[in-house]
Short mmCIF file of C-alpha atoms in Angstrom, two decimals:
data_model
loop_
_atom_site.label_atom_id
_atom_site.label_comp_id
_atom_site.label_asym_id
_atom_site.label_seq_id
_atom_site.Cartn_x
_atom_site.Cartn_y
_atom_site.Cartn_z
CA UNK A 7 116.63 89.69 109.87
CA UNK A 8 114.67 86.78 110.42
CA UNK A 9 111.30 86.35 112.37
CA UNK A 10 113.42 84.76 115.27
CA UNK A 11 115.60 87.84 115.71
CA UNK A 12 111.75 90.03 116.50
CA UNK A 13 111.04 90.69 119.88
CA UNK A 14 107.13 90.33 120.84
CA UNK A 15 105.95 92.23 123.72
CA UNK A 16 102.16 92.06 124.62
CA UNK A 17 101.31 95.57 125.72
CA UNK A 18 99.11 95.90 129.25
CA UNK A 19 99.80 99.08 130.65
CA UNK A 20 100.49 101.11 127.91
CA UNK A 21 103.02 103.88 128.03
CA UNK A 22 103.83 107.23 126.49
CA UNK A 23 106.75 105.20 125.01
CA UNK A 24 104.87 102.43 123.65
CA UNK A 25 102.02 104.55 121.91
CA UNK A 26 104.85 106.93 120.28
CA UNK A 27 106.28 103.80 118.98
CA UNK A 28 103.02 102.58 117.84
CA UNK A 29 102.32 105.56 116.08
CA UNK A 30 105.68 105.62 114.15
CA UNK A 31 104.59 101.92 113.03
CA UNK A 32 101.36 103.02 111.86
CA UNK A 33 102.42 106.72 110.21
CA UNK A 34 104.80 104.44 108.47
CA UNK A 35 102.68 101.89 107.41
CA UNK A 36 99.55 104.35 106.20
CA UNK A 37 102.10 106.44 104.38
CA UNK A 38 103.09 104.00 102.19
CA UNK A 39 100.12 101.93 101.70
CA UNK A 40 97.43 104.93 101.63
CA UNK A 41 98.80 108.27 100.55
CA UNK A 42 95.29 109.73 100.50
CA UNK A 43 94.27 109.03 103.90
CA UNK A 44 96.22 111.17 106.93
CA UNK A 45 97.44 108.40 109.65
CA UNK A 46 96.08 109.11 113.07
CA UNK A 47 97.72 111.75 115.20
CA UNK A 48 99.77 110.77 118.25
CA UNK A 49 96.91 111.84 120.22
CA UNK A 50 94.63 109.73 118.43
CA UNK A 51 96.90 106.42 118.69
CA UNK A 52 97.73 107.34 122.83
CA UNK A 53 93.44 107.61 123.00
CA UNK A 54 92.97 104.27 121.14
CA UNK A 55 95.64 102.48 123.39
CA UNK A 56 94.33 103.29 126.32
CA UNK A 57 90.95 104.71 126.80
CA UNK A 58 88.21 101.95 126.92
CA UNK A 59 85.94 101.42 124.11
CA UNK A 60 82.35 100.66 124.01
CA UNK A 61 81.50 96.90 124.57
CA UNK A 62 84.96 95.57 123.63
CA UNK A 63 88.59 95.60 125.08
CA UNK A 64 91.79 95.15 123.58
CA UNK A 65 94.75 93.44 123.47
CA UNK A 66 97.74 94.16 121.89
CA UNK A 67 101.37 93.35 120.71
CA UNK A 68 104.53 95.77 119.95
CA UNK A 69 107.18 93.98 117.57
CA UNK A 70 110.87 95.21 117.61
CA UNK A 71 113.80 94.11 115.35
CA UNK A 72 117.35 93.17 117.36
CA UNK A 73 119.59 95.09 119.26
CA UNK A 74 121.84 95.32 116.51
CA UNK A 75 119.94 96.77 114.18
CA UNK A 76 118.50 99.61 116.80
CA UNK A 77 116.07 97.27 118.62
CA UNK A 78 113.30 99.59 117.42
CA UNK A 79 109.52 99.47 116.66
CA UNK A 80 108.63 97.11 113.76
CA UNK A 81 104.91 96.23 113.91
CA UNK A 82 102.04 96.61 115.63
CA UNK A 83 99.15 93.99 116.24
CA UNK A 84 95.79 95.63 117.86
CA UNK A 85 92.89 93.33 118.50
CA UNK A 86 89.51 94.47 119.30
CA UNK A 87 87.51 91.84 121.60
CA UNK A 88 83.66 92.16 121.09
CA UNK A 89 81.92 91.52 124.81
CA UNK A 90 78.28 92.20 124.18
CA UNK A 91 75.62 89.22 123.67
CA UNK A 92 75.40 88.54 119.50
CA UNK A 93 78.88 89.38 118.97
CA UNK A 94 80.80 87.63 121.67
CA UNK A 95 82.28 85.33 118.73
CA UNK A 96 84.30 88.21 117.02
CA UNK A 97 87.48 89.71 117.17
CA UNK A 98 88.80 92.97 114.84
CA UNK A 99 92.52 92.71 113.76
CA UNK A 100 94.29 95.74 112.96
CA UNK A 101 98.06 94.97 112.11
CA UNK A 102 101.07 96.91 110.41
CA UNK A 103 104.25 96.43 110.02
CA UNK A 104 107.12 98.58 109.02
CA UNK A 105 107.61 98.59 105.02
CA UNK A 106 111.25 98.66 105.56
CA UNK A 107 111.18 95.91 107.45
CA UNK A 108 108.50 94.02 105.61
CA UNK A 109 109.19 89.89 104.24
CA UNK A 110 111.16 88.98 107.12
CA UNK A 111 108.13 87.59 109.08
CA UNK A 112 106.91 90.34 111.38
CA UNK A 113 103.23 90.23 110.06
CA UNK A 114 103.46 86.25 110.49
CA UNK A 115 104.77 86.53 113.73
CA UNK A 116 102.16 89.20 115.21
CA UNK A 117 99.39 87.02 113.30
CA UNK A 118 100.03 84.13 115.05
CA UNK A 119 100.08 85.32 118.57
CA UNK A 120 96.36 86.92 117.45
CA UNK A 121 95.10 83.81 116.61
CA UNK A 122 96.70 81.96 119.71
CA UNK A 123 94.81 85.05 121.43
CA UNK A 124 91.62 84.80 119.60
CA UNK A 125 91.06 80.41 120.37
CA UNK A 126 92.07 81.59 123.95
CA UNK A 127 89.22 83.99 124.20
CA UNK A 128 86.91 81.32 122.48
CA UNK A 129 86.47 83.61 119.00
CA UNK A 130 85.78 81.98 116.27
CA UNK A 131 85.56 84.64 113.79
CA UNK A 132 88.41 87.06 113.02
CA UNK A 133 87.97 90.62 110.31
CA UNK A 134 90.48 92.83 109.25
CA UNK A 135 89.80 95.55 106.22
CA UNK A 136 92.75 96.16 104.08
CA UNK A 137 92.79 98.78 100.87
CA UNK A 138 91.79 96.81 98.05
CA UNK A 139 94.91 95.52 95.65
CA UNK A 140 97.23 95.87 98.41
CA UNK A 141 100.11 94.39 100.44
CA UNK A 142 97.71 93.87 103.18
CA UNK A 143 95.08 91.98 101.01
CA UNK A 144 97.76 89.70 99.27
CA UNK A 145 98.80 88.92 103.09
CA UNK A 146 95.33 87.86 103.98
CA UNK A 147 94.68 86.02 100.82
CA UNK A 148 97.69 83.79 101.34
CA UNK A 149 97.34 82.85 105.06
CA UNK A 150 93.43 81.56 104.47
CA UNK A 151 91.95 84.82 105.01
CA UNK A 152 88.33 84.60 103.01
CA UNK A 153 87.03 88.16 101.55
CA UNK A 154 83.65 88.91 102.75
CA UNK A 155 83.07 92.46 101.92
CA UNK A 156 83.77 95.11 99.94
CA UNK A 157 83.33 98.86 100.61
CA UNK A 158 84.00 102.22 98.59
CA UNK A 159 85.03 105.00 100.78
CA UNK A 160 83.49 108.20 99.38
CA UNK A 161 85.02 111.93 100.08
CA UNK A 162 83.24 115.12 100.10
CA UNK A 163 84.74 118.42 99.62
CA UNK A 164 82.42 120.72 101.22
CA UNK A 165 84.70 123.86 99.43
CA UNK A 166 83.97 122.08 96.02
CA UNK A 167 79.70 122.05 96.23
CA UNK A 168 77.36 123.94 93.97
CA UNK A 169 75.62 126.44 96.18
CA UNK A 170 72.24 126.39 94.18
CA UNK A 171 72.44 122.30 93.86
CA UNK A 172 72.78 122.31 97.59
CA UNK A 173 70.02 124.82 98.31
CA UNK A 174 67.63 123.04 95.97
CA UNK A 175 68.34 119.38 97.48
CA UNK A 176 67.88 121.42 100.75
CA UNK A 177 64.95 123.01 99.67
CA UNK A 178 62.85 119.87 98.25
CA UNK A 179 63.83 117.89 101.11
CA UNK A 180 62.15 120.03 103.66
CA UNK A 181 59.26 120.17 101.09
CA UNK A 182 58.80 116.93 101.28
CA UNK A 183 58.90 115.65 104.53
CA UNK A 184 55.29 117.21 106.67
CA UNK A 185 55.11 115.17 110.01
CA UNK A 186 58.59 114.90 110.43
CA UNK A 187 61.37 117.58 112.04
CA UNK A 188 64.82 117.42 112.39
CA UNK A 189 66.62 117.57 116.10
CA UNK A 190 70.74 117.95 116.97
CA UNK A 191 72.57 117.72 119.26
CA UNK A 192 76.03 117.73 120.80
CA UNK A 193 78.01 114.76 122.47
CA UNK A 194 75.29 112.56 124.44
CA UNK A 195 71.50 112.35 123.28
CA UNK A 196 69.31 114.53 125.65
CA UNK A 197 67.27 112.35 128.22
CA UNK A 198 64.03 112.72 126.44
CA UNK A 199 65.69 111.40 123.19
CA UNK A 200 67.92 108.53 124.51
CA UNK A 201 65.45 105.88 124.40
CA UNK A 202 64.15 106.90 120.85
CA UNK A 203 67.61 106.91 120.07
CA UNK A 204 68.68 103.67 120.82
CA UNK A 205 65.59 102.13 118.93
CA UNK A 206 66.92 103.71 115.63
CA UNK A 207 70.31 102.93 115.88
CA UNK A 208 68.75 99.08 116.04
CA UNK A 209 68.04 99.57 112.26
CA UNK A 210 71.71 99.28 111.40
CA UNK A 211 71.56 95.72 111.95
CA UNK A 212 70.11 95.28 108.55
CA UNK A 213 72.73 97.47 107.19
CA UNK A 214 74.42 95.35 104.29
CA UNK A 215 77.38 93.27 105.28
CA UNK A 216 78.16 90.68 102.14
CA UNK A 217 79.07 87.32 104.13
CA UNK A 218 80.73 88.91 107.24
CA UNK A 219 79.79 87.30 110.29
CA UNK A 220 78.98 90.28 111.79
CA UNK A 221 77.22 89.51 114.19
CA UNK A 222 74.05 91.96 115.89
CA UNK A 223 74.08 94.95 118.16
CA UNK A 224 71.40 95.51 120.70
CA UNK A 225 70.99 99.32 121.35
CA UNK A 226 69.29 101.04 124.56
CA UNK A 227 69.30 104.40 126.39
CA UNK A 228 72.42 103.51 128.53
CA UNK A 229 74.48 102.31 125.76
CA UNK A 230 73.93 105.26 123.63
CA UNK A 231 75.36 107.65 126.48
CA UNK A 232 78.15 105.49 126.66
CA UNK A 233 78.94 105.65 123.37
CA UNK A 234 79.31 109.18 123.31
CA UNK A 235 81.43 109.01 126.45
CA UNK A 236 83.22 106.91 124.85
CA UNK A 237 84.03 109.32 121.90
CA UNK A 238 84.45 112.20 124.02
CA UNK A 239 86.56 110.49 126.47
CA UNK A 240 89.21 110.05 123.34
CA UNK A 241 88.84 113.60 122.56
CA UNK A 242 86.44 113.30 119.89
CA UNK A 243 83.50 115.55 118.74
CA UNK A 244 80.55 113.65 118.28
CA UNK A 245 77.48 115.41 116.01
CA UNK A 246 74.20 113.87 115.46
CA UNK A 247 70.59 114.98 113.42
CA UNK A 248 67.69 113.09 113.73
CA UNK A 249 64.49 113.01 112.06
CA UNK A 250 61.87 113.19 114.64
CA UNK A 251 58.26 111.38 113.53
CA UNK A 252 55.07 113.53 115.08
CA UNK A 253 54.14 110.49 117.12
CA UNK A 254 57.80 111.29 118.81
CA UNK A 255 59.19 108.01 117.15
CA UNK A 256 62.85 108.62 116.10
CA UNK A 257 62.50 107.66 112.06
CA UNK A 258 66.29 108.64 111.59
CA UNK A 259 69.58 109.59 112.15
CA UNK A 260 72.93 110.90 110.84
CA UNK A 261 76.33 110.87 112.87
CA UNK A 262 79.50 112.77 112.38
CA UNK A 263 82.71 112.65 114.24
CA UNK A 264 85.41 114.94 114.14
CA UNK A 265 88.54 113.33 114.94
CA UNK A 266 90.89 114.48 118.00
CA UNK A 267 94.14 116.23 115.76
CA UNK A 268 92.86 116.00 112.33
CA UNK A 269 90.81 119.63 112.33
CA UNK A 270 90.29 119.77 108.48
CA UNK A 271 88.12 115.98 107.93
CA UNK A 272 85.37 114.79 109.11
CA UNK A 273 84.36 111.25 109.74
CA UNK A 274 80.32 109.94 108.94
CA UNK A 275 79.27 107.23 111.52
CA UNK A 276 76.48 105.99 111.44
CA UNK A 277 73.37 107.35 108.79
CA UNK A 278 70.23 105.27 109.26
CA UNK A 279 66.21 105.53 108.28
CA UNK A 280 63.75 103.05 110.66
CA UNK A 281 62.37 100.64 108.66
CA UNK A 282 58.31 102.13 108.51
CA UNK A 283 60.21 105.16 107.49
CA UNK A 284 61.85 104.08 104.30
CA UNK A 285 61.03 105.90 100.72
CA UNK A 286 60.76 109.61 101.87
CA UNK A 287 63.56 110.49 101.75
CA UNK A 288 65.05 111.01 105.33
CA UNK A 289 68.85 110.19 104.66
CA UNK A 290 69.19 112.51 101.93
CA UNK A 291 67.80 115.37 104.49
CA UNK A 292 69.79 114.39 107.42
CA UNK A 293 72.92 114.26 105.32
CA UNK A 294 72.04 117.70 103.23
CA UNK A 295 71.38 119.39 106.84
CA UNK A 296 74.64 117.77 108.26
CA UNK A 297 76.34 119.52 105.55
CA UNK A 298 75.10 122.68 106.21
CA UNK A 299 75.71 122.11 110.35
CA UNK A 300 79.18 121.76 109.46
CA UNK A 301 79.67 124.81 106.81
CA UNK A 302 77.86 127.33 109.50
CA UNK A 303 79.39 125.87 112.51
CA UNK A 304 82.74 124.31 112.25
CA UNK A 305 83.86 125.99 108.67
CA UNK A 306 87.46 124.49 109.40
CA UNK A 307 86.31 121.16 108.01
CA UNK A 308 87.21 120.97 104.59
CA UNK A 309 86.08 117.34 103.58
CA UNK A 310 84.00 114.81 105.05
CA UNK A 311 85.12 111.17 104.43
CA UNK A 312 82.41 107.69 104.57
CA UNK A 313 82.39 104.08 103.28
CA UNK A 314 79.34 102.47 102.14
CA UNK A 315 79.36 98.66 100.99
CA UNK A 316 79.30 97.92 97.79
CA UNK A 317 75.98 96.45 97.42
CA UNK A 318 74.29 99.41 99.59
CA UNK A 319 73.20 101.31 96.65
CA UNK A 320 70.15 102.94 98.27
CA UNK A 321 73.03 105.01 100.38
CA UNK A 322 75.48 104.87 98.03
CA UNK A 323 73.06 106.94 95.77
CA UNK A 324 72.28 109.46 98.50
CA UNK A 325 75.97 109.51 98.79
CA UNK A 326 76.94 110.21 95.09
CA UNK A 327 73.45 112.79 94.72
CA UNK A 328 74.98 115.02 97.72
CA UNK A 329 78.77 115.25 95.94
CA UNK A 330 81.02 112.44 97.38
CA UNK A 331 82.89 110.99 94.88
CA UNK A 332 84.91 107.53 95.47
CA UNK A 333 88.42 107.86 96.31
CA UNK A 334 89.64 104.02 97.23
CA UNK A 335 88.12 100.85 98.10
CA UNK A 336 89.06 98.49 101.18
CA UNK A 337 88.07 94.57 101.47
CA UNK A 338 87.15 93.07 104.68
CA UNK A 339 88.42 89.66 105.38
CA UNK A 340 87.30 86.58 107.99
CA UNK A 341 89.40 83.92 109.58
CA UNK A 342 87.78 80.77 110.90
CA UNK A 343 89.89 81.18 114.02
CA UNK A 344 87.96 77.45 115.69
CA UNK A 345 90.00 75.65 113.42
CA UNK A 346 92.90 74.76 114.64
#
């Protein structure tokens, strides 16, 4: 099979059809390229497809092999079109392709029609993350692809934690923190909060991102409520703690999503201390509460999965202190897509 014998079909409405073959791409795909990480559930992929996401759309391209070899799904090509002011110049790439049908010029194929997509929508910066050592990064590295960052994903096995190191982290954390309190909720911040909110989540922009041109996110009180729409709308669980300053400034925060068909992990968003409210402490509280949130209230998770970059060792340290323990490593890469 040669790349002139795929068929490439840009997906607009998408169908039950084209997410189940979509999904058999990806199971494939993650299978064989990252045993210890569970693809996404049907569910999951039919969500991603086709509910809206928050200040982006997508586009995206189906790849099948020829009629005479069963005409069915080879590859996928997702991208993710950034539409808010400070990242209006990037694009996200995820792409897969088949291993059994890998070396014949499906990944070229899908790449190219990104790129063709990406000058058409005036981008001129394109990421993807791959696992480190990979298929995916030797594909990147040969068509011009530049690393930018790297990141260690970190598991936690909330079966596996000492009890009395848990109970004294929690312990001299609360100790230690007068003038502060922590706050949860469920879903979308309560009115009171939402503006509070949104000026915290503004800290990530400092967050470390090597030489990715990242681009920066402006946060307010209607964009955090979408965001959570946007998570339940894909059948998501969204939790968040936040560390509430006596002047009723929001010093902190710590997100958790549980994922829509995968019950037993949990997924850590976003964990961020304001900038006045650095050295005390915060994210090691938030994160040692979240834990126990999660034990007393949803004891089905088992693990809770993050990714810090490399060169974040303030988190990575609150990280490692709490019990997660590295399990892989992924490399995001950046296309100059306004050179022709």
């Amino acid at each position: 099979m040669s790349d002139d014998s795929i068929g490439l079909t840009p997906l607009h409405d998408v169908s039950a059809a084209d997410a189940a073959a979509w999904h058999r791409v990806v199971a494939a795909s993650m299978t064989h390229d990252l045993p210890a990480v569970p693809p996404p559930g049907p569910e999951q992929i039919h969500a991603q497809l086709t509910q809206p996401s928050l200040n982006s759309r997508r586009l995206a391209w189906l790849a099948t092999g020829p009629d005479d070899d069963g005409g069915g799904p080879v590859g996928v090509a997702g991208l993710r079109l950034f539409t808010s002011p400070g990242r209006d110049h990037l694009a996200e790439l995820e792409l897969h392709v088949d291993p059994a049908h890998r070396r014949l010029g499906t990944g070229s194929l899908l790449l190219s029609a990104v790129v063709a997509a990406c000058r058409a929508e005036n981008r001129r910066s394109l990421i993807v993350e791959t696992a480190a050592d990979s298929p995916g990064q030797a594909f990147c590295e040969q068509r011009k692809f530049r690393q930018v960052l790297a990141l260690d994903h970190l598991l936690l096995r909330l079966g596996e934690l000492d009890e009395d190191a848990v109970r004294h982290i929690a312990h001299t954390a609360d100790a230690e923190h007068p003038g502060y309190r922590l706050t949860g909720w469920t879903g979308t911040v309560p009115e009171d909060l939402a503006t509070a909110f949104a000026a915290a989540k503004n800290a990530m922009n400092d967050m470390p991102v090597g030489d990715l041109d990242y681009g920066t996110e402006h946060w307010d009180a209607e964009r955090v409520r979408t965001m959570a729409q946007v998570v339940a709308d894909r059948g998501d669980t969204l939790l968040t703690l936040a560390a509430v300053h006596d002047d009723g400034t929001m010093a902190g925060y710590t997100e958790i999503v549980l994922p829509q068909g995968v019950p037993l992990r949990a997924q850590q968003y976003d964990t961020a201390v304001v900038p006045a409210h650095r050295g005390h402490g915060l994210g090691l509280w938030l994160k040692t509460a979240m834990v126990h949130r999660l034990r007393a209230g949803y004891p089905g998770v088992i693990e809770i999965v993050t990714d810090n970059a490399e060169d974040n060792v303030h988190m990575l340290a609150v990280n490692h202190r709490l019990g997660f323990r590295s399990f892989r490593r992924t490399r995001e890469f950046q296309l100059d897509v306004s050179a022709g």
